[in-house]
mmCIF file of C-alpha atoms and ligand atoms in Angstrom:
data_model
loop_
_atom_site.group_PDB
_atom_site.id
_atom_site.type_symbol
_atom_site.label_atom_id
_atom_site.label_comp_id
_atom_site.label_asym_id
_atom_site.label_seq_id
_atom_site.Cartn_x
_atom_site.Cartn_y
_atom_site.Cartn_z
ATOM 1 C CA PHE A 27 7.916 10.342 -15.617
ATOM 2 C CA MET A 28 6.432 6.883 -15.373
ATOM 3 C CA GLY A 29 7.548 4.043 -13.138
ATOM 4 C CA PRO A 30 6.443 1.983 -10.159
ATOM 5 C CA PRO A 31 6.376 3.313 -6.575
ATOM 6 C CA GLY A 32 9.980 3.883 -5.442
ATOM 7 C CA ALA A 33 11.524 3.898 -8.933
ATOM 8 C CA GLY A 34 12.858 7.407 -8.316
ATOM 9 C CA LYS A 35 10.296 9.563 -10.166
ATOM 10 C CA GLY A 36 10.127 12.160 -7.398
ATOM 11 C CA THR A 37 13.885 12.168 -6.719
ATOM 12 C CA GLN A 38 14.702 12.724 -10.389
ATOM 13 C CA ALA A 39 11.811 15.086 -11.226
ATOM 14 C CA ARG A 40 12.898 17.336 -8.369
ATOM 15 C CA GLN A 41 16.459 17.572 -9.687
ATOM 16 C CA ILE A 42 15.386 18.022 -13.304
ATOM 17 C CA ALA A 43 12.964 20.762 -12.213
ATOM 18 C CA GLU A 44 15.817 22.528 -10.401
ATOM 19 C CA LYS A 45 18.333 22.166 -13.255
ATOM 20 C CA TYR A 46 16.022 23.296 -16.066
ATOM 21 C CA GLY A 47 13.787 25.656 -14.053
ATOM 22 C CA ILE A 48 10.551 23.889 -14.952
ATOM 23 C CA PRO A 49 7.790 22.931 -12.496
ATOM 24 C CA GLN A 50 7.411 19.374 -11.150
ATOM 25 C CA LEU A 51 3.761 18.357 -10.988
ATOM 26 C CA SER A 52 3.499 15.395 -8.606
ATOM 27 C CA THR A 53 -0.092 14.272 -8.096
ATOM 28 C CA GLY A 54 1.050 12.321 -5.004
ATOM 29 C CA ASP A 55 2.526 15.484 -3.422
ATOM 30 C CA MET A 56 -0.543 17.542 -4.386
ATOM 31 C CA LEU A 57 -2.924 14.959 -2.928
ATOM 32 C CA ARG A 58 -0.904 14.652 0.317
ATOM 33 C CA ALA A 59 -0.995 18.468 0.645
ATOM 34 C CA ALA A 60 -4.781 18.424 0.100
ATOM 35 C CA VAL A 61 -5.246 15.691 2.748
ATOM 36 C CA LYS A 62 -3.090 17.663 5.205
ATOM 37 C CA ALA A 63 -5.014 20.882 4.539
ATOM 38 C CA GLY A 64 -8.355 19.038 4.929
ATOM 39 C CA THR A 65 -9.759 20.374 1.642
ATOM 40 C CA ASP A 66 -12.726 18.812 -0.127
ATOM 41 C CA VAL A 67 -10.342 17.036 -2.549
ATOM 42 C CA GLY A 68 -8.225 15.886 0.399
ATOM 43 C CA ARG A 69 -11.233 14.407 2.192
ATOM 44 C CA LYS A 70 -12.255 12.515 -0.948
ATOM 45 C CA ALA A 71 -8.690 11.278 -1.654
ATOM 46 C CA LYS A 72 -7.780 10.216 1.896
ATOM 47 C CA ALA A 73 -9.475 6.805 1.998
ATOM 48 C CA ALA A 74 -8.059 5.674 -1.369
ATOM 49 C CA MET A 75 -4.549 6.787 -0.424
ATOM 50 C CA GLU A 76 -4.699 5.051 2.955
ATOM 51 C CA SER A 77 -5.875 1.798 1.361
ATOM 52 C CA CYS A 78 -3.154 2.044 -1.350
ATOM 53 C CA GLY A 79 -5.762 2.313 -4.103
ATOM 54 C CA LEU A 80 -5.916 5.026 -6.705
ATOM 55 C CA VAL A 81 -7.785 8.268 -6.186
ATOM 56 C CA THR A 82 -10.616 8.593 -8.725
ATOM 57 C CA ASP A 83 -9.731 9.765 -12.231
ATOM 58 C CA ASP A 84 -12.046 12.813 -12.063
ATOM 59 C CA ILE A 85 -10.244 14.139 -8.967
ATOM 60 C CA VAL A 86 -6.689 13.793 -10.300
ATOM 61 C CA VAL A 87 -7.612 14.963 -13.804
ATOM 62 C CA GLY A 88 -9.253 18.026 -12.182
ATOM 63 C CA ILE A 89 -6.128 18.756 -10.137
ATOM 64 C CA ILE A 90 -3.874 18.505 -13.197
ATOM 65 C CA ALA A 91 -6.237 20.564 -15.399
ATOM 66 C CA ASP A 92 -6.131 23.382 -12.810
ATOM 67 C CA ARG A 93 -2.389 23.129 -12.288
ATOM 68 C CA ILE A 94 -1.385 23.170 -15.974
ATOM 69 C CA SER A 95 -3.528 26.269 -16.487
ATOM 70 C CA ALA A 96 -1.209 28.227 -14.146
ATOM 71 C CA ALA A 97 1.219 30.769 -15.614
ATOM 72 C CA ASP A 98 4.359 28.744 -14.782
ATOM 73 C CA CYS A 99 3.115 25.808 -16.901
ATOM 74 C CA LYS A 100 2.602 27.798 -20.124
ATOM 75 C CA LYS A 101 5.763 26.425 -21.765
ATOM 76 C CA CYS A 102 6.814 23.287 -19.995
ATOM 77 C CA PHE A 103 6.241 21.014 -16.987
ATOM 78 C CA ILE A 104 7.151 17.571 -15.671
ATOM 79 C CA LEU A 105 4.393 15.149 -14.741
ATOM 80 C CA ASP A 106 5.404 12.853 -11.871
ATOM 81 C CA GLY A 107 2.886 10.097 -11.053
ATOM 82 C CA PHE A 108 0.282 11.152 -13.634
ATOM 83 C CA PRO A 109 -1.283 9.682 -15.760
ATOM 84 C CA ARG A 110 -1.747 6.466 -13.822
ATOM 85 C CA THR A 111 -4.684 4.917 -15.687
ATOM 86 C CA VAL A 112 -5.496 4.709 -19.388
ATOM 87 C CA ALA A 113 -8.504 7.009 -18.754
ATOM 88 C CA GLN A 114 -6.143 9.619 -17.219
ATOM 89 C CA ALA A 115 -3.822 9.316 -20.247
ATOM 90 C CA GLN A 116 -6.764 9.910 -22.599
ATOM 91 C CA ALA A 117 -7.908 12.894 -20.521
ATOM 92 C CA LEU A 118 -4.351 14.280 -20.660
ATOM 93 C CA ASP A 119 -4.283 13.891 -24.466
ATOM 94 C CA SER A 120 -7.459 16.034 -24.676
ATOM 95 C CA MET A 121 -6.182 18.633 -22.186
ATOM 96 C CA LEU A 122 -2.933 19.050 -24.111
ATOM 97 C CA LEU A 123 -4.721 19.269 -27.458
ATOM 98 C CA GLU A 124 -6.989 22.036 -26.110
ATOM 99 C CA ARG A 125 -3.947 23.966 -24.904
ATOM 100 C CA LYS A 126 -1.915 23.299 -28.088
ATOM 101 C CA LEU A 127 0.764 21.531 -26.044
ATOM 102 C CA LYS A 128 2.496 18.257 -26.829
ATOM 103 C CA ILE A 129 4.343 15.606 -24.864
ATOM 104 C CA ASP A 130 8.084 15.781 -25.596
ATOM 105 C CA HIS A 131 9.141 12.690 -23.653
ATOM 106 C CA VAL A 132 7.502 9.840 -21.786
ATOM 107 C CA ILE A 133 10.246 8.309 -19.651
ATOM 108 C CA ASP A 134 9.677 5.033 -17.860
ATOM 109 C CA ILE A 135 12.094 4.572 -14.932
ATOM 110 C CA THR A 136 12.411 0.831 -14.336
ATOM 111 C CA CYS A 137 13.448 -0.927 -11.104
ATOM 112 C CA ASP A 138 13.462 -4.436 -9.579
ATOM 113 C CA THR A 139 10.628 -5.203 -7.161
ATOM 114 C CA GLU A 140 12.752 -6.009 -4.092
ATOM 115 C CA ALA A 141 14.788 -2.832 -4.603
ATOM 116 C CA LEU A 142 11.527 -0.847 -4.747
ATOM 117 C CA VAL A 143 10.403 -2.254 -1.409
ATOM 118 C CA ALA A 144 13.796 -1.511 0.196
ATOM 119 C CA ARG A 145 13.799 2.021 -1.191
ATOM 120 C CA ILE A 146 10.316 2.870 0.004
ATOM 121 C CA THR A 147 10.652 1.375 3.468
ATOM 122 C CA GLY A 148 13.896 3.361 3.977
ATOM 123 C CA ARG A 149 12.614 6.660 2.607
ATOM 124 C CA SER A 150 12.106 9.947 4.468
ATOM 125 C CA THR A 151 11.214 13.408 3.197
ATOM 126 C CA CYS A 152 11.868 16.896 4.557
ATOM 127 C CA ALA A 153 8.670 18.501 5.861
ATOM 128 C CA GLY A 154 10.155 21.905 5.037
ATOM 129 C CA CYS A 155 11.570 21.738 1.497
ATOM 130 C CA GLY A 156 10.520 18.268 0.276
ATOM 131 C CA GLU A 157 14.072 16.937 -0.216
ATOM 132 C CA GLY A 158 14.115 13.121 -0.198
ATOM 133 C CA TYR A 159 16.431 10.892 1.876
ATOM 134 C CA HIS A 160 17.072 7.185 2.346
ATOM 135 C CA THR A 161 18.484 5.220 5.289
ATOM 136 C CA GLU A 162 21.150 3.626 3.062
ATOM 137 C CA HIS A 163 21.320 5.395 -0.287
ATOM 138 C CA LYS A 164 21.068 9.010 0.829
ATOM 139 C CA LYS A 165 21.643 9.549 4.541
ATOM 140 C CA PRO A 166 21.261 13.039 6.010
ATOM 141 C CA LYS A 167 24.387 14.360 7.775
ATOM 142 C CA LYS A 168 22.400 14.600 11.033
ATOM 143 C CA ALA A 169 19.712 11.966 11.703
ATOM 144 C CA GLY A 170 16.194 13.292 11.195
ATOM 145 C CA VAL A 171 17.369 16.709 9.936
ATOM 146 C CA CYS A 172 17.404 17.973 6.339
ATOM 147 C CA ASP A 173 20.903 18.862 5.009
ATOM 148 C CA LYS A 174 19.447 21.527 2.754
ATOM 149 C CA CYS A 175 17.096 23.533 5.009
ATOM 150 C CA GLY A 176 17.412 22.078 8.542
ATOM 151 C CA GLY A 177 13.756 20.923 8.420
ATOM 152 C CA THR A 178 12.441 17.787 10.122
ATOM 153 C CA LEU A 179 12.469 14.537 8.144
ATOM 154 C CA THR A 180 9.130 12.716 8.033
ATOM 155 C CA THR A 181 8.005 9.329 6.716
ATOM 156 C CA ARG A 182 4.905 8.815 4.579
ATOM 157 C CA ALA A 183 1.901 6.989 6.061
ATOM 158 C CA ASP A 184 1.836 4.638 3.019
ATOM 159 C CA ASP A 185 5.530 3.682 3.259
ATOM 160 C CA ASN A 186 5.569 0.300 4.989
ATOM 161 C CA GLU A 187 6.210 -3.107 3.458
ATOM 162 C CA GLU A 188 2.585 -4.250 3.338
ATOM 163 C CA THR A 189 1.228 -1.094 1.731
ATOM 164 C CA VAL A 190 4.151 -0.949 -0.705
ATOM 165 C CA ARG A 191 3.365 -4.436 -2.000
ATOM 166 C CA ASN A 192 -0.297 -3.410 -2.403
ATOM 167 C CA ARG A 193 0.749 -0.275 -4.288
ATOM 168 C CA LEU A 194 2.952 -2.371 -6.571
ATOM 169 C CA SER A 195 0.049 -4.652 -7.405
ATOM 170 C CA VAL A 196 -2.192 -1.631 -8.144
ATOM 171 C CA TYR A 197 0.619 -0.374 -10.396
ATOM 172 C CA ASP A 198 0.780 -3.667 -12.323
ATOM 173 C CA GLN A 199 -2.973 -3.784 -12.821
ATOM 174 C CA GLN A 200 -3.851 -0.161 -13.529
ATOM 175 C CA THR A 201 -0.718 1.809 -14.427
ATOM 176 C CA ALA A 202 1.421 -0.608 -16.446
ATOM 177 C CA PRO A 203 -1.185 -0.546 -19.287
ATOM 178 C CA VAL A 204 -0.569 3.219 -19.624
ATOM 179 C CA ILE A 205 2.901 2.389 -20.958
ATOM 180 C CA ASP A 206 1.290 0.726 -23.987
ATOM 181 C CA HIS A 207 -0.715 3.897 -24.545
ATOM 182 C CA TYR A 208 2.567 5.779 -25.069
ATOM 183 C CA ARG A 209 4.971 3.108 -26.339
ATOM 184 C CA HIS A 210 3.927 3.505 -29.956
ATOM 185 C CA LYS A 211 3.560 7.278 -29.945
ATOM 186 C CA GLY A 212 7.246 7.893 -30.602
ATOM 187 C CA ALA A 213 8.311 9.832 -27.524
ATOM 188 C CA PHE A 214 8.635 6.809 -25.235
ATOM 189 C CA LYS A 215 11.972 5.965 -23.582
ATOM 190 C CA THR A 216 13.150 3.717 -20.778
ATOM 191 C CA VAL A 217 15.831 4.547 -18.198
ATOM 192 C CA ASP A 218 17.347 1.923 -15.893
ATOM 193 C CA GLY A 219 16.414 3.124 -12.396
ATOM 194 C CA MET A 220 18.633 0.489 -10.737
ATOM 195 C CA GLN A 221 21.704 2.620 -11.433
ATOM 196 C CA GLU A 222 23.164 5.145 -8.969
ATOM 197 C CA MET A 223 20.959 8.233 -8.579
ATOM 198 C CA ASP A 224 23.544 10.465 -10.306
ATOM 199 C CA THR A 225 23.782 8.091 -13.271
ATOM 200 C CA VAL A 226 19.989 8.012 -13.651
ATOM 201 C CA PHE A 227 20.039 11.816 -13.554
ATOM 202 C CA LYS A 228 22.711 11.976 -16.294
ATOM 203 C CA ASN A 229 20.699 9.559 -18.463
ATOM 204 C CA LEU A 230 17.608 11.743 -18.041
ATOM 205 C CA CYS A 231 19.499 14.954 -18.823
ATOM 206 C CA ALA A 232 20.860 13.327 -21.997
ATOM 207 C CA ILE A 233 17.279 12.663 -23.122
ATOM 208 C CA ILE A 234 15.780 15.975 -22.034
ATOM 209 C CA GLY A 235 18.872 18.136 -22.706
HETATM 210 P P1 AP5 B 8 2.859 8.930 -5.213
HETATM 211 O O1 AP5 B 8 3.265 9.918 -4.212
HETATM 212 O O2 AP5 B 8 2.973 9.273 -6.649
HETATM 213 O O3 AP5 B 8 3.608 7.571 -4.898
HETATM 214 P P2 AP5 B 8 4.143 6.412 -5.860
HETATM 215 O O4 AP5 B 8 3.826 6.388 -7.285
HETATM 216 O O5 AP5 B 8 3.732 5.220 -5.084
HETATM 217 O O6 AP5 B 8 5.629 6.680 -5.982
HETATM 218 P P3 AP5 B 8 6.605 7.116 -4.864
HETATM 219 O O7 AP5 B 8 6.483 8.569 -4.602
HETATM 220 O O8 AP5 B 8 6.441 6.182 -3.701
HETATM 221 O O9 AP5 B 8 7.990 6.736 -5.580
HETATM 222 P P4 AP5 B 8 8.984 7.614 -6.467
HETATM 223 O O10 AP5 B 8 9.111 6.915 -7.784
HETATM 224 O O11 AP5 B 8 8.641 9.050 -6.475
HETATM 225 O O12 AP5 B 8 10.341 7.337 -5.654
HETATM 226 P P5 AP5 B 8 11.315 8.350 -4.880
HETATM 227 O O13 AP5 B 8 11.990 9.253 -5.841
HETATM 228 O O14 AP5 B 8 10.636 8.961 -3.710
HETATM 229 O O15 AP5 B 8 1.333 8.500 -4.950
HETATM 230 C C1 AP5 B 8 0.873 8.195 -3.645
HETATM 231 C C2 AP5 B 8 -0.607 7.843 -3.678
HETATM 232 O O16 AP5 B 8 -1.368 8.974 -4.179
HETATM 233 C C3 AP5 B 8 -1.008 6.685 -4.616
HETATM 234 O O17 AP5 B 8 -0.854 5.441 -3.988
HETATM 235 C C4 AP5 B 8 -2.466 7.040 -4.943
HETATM 236 O O18 AP5 B 8 -3.323 6.680 -3.896
HETATM 237 C C5 AP5 B 8 -2.433 8.559 -5.037
HETATM 238 N N1 AP5 B 8 -2.173 9.050 -6.410
HETATM 239 C C6 AP5 B 8 -1.090 9.777 -6.823
HETATM 240 N N2 AP5 B 8 -1.176 10.064 -8.143
HETATM 241 C C7 AP5 B 8 -2.348 9.499 -8.570
HETATM 242 C C8 AP5 B 8 -2.999 9.417 -9.841
HETATM 243 N N3 AP5 B 8 -2.464 9.981 -10.947
HETATM 244 N N4 AP5 B 8 -4.178 8.754 -9.910
HETATM 245 C C9 AP5 B 8 -4.741 8.185 -8.830
HETATM 246 N N5 AP5 B 8 -4.178 8.218 -7.587
HETATM 247 C C10 AP5 B 8 -2.996 8.867 -7.469
HETATM 248 O O19 AP5 B 8 12.427 7.296 -4.368
HETATM 249 C C11 AP5 B 8 12.120 6.345 -3.369
HETATM 250 C C12 AP5 B 8 13.316 6.183 -2.416
HETATM 251 O O20 AP5 B 8 14.394 5.568 -3.110
HETATM 252 C C13 AP5 B 8 13.865 7.496 -1.837
HETATM 253 O O21 AP5 B 8 14.229 7.276 -0.508
HETATM 254 C C14 AP5 B 8 15.106 7.781 -2.717
HETATM 255 O O22 AP5 B 8 16.092 8.468 -1.961
HETATM 256 C C15 AP5 B 8 15.557 6.376 -3.100
HETATM 257 N N6 AP5 B 8 16.114 6.319 -4.452
HETATM 258 C C16 AP5 B 8 15.659 6.964 -5.570
HETATM 259 N N7 AP5 B 8 16.410 6.670 -6.633
HETATM 260 C C17 AP5 B 8 17.374 5.790 -6.206
HETATM 261 C C18 AP5 B 8 18.467 5.125 -6.841
HETATM 262 N N8 AP5 B 8 18.738 5.274 -8.164
HETATM 263 N N9 AP5 B 8 19.244 4.301 -6.090
HETATM 264 C C19 AP5 B 8 18.987 4.121 -4.749
HETATM 265 N N10 AP5 B 8 17.987 4.746 -4.085
HETATM 266 C C20 AP5 B 8 17.166 5.570 -4.807
HETATM 267 MG MG1 MG B 9 7.106 10.220 -5.631
#
């Protein structure tokens, strides 16, 4: 799944993963877990994530290469937030070729800039199960508590207006060109991420079905 910060990649990938029983590989989630655990990768990634820049290609390509070698990725997986540079897309092409895998769909979830900012600044995530919430679009029944598992809702360190605008400009400069890498390869589709979450989900299921 491609798309700018806040387009709904994580929200949708999570639901698709649940419906079809296939793993969601979010480089953002993996990097945040590495930072929290204080691993070598986490220490290297921390500064770039805090300054809204991208983590180096060798680190994220390494993470994905390890992850797609796991048993649960033998048949199918969803990439959420990777590849994010043309170099990452080229590295992915080679990794897939080596493993005799192919990309079935590249889906770009589009969204207006001001909506992206509003979505990200209102977002919270369950520390227990990872379920996402929003102050307006998806309120938990009890403030600060996850409806699904009762866990505590947390906000991401990079989710404030200033950092979001920086992330959007990094997206325009470094990630938007990745779309051209895939546009002519045949499997590229666009879904309007401005629609209700359920409608976006139905559109995605119709493509993936
Ligand atoms: P990452 O975690 O991937 O962040 P991102 O790309 O900035 O995207 P987000 O997770 O913010 O947005 P999303 O599209 O998942 O939106 P969500 O579904 O949560 O990356 C973080 C950092 O890690 C990067 O800045 C970089 O430093 C590093 N990194 C990660 N991958 C990397 C890579 N490959 N290379 C280099 N560095 C990398 O939705 C947002 C909110 O909107 C939620 O509250 C949700 O409830 C709400 N919402 C969703 N859909 C709708 C809808 N249709 N209507 C209304 N509200 C909605
Ligand atoms: Mg996400």
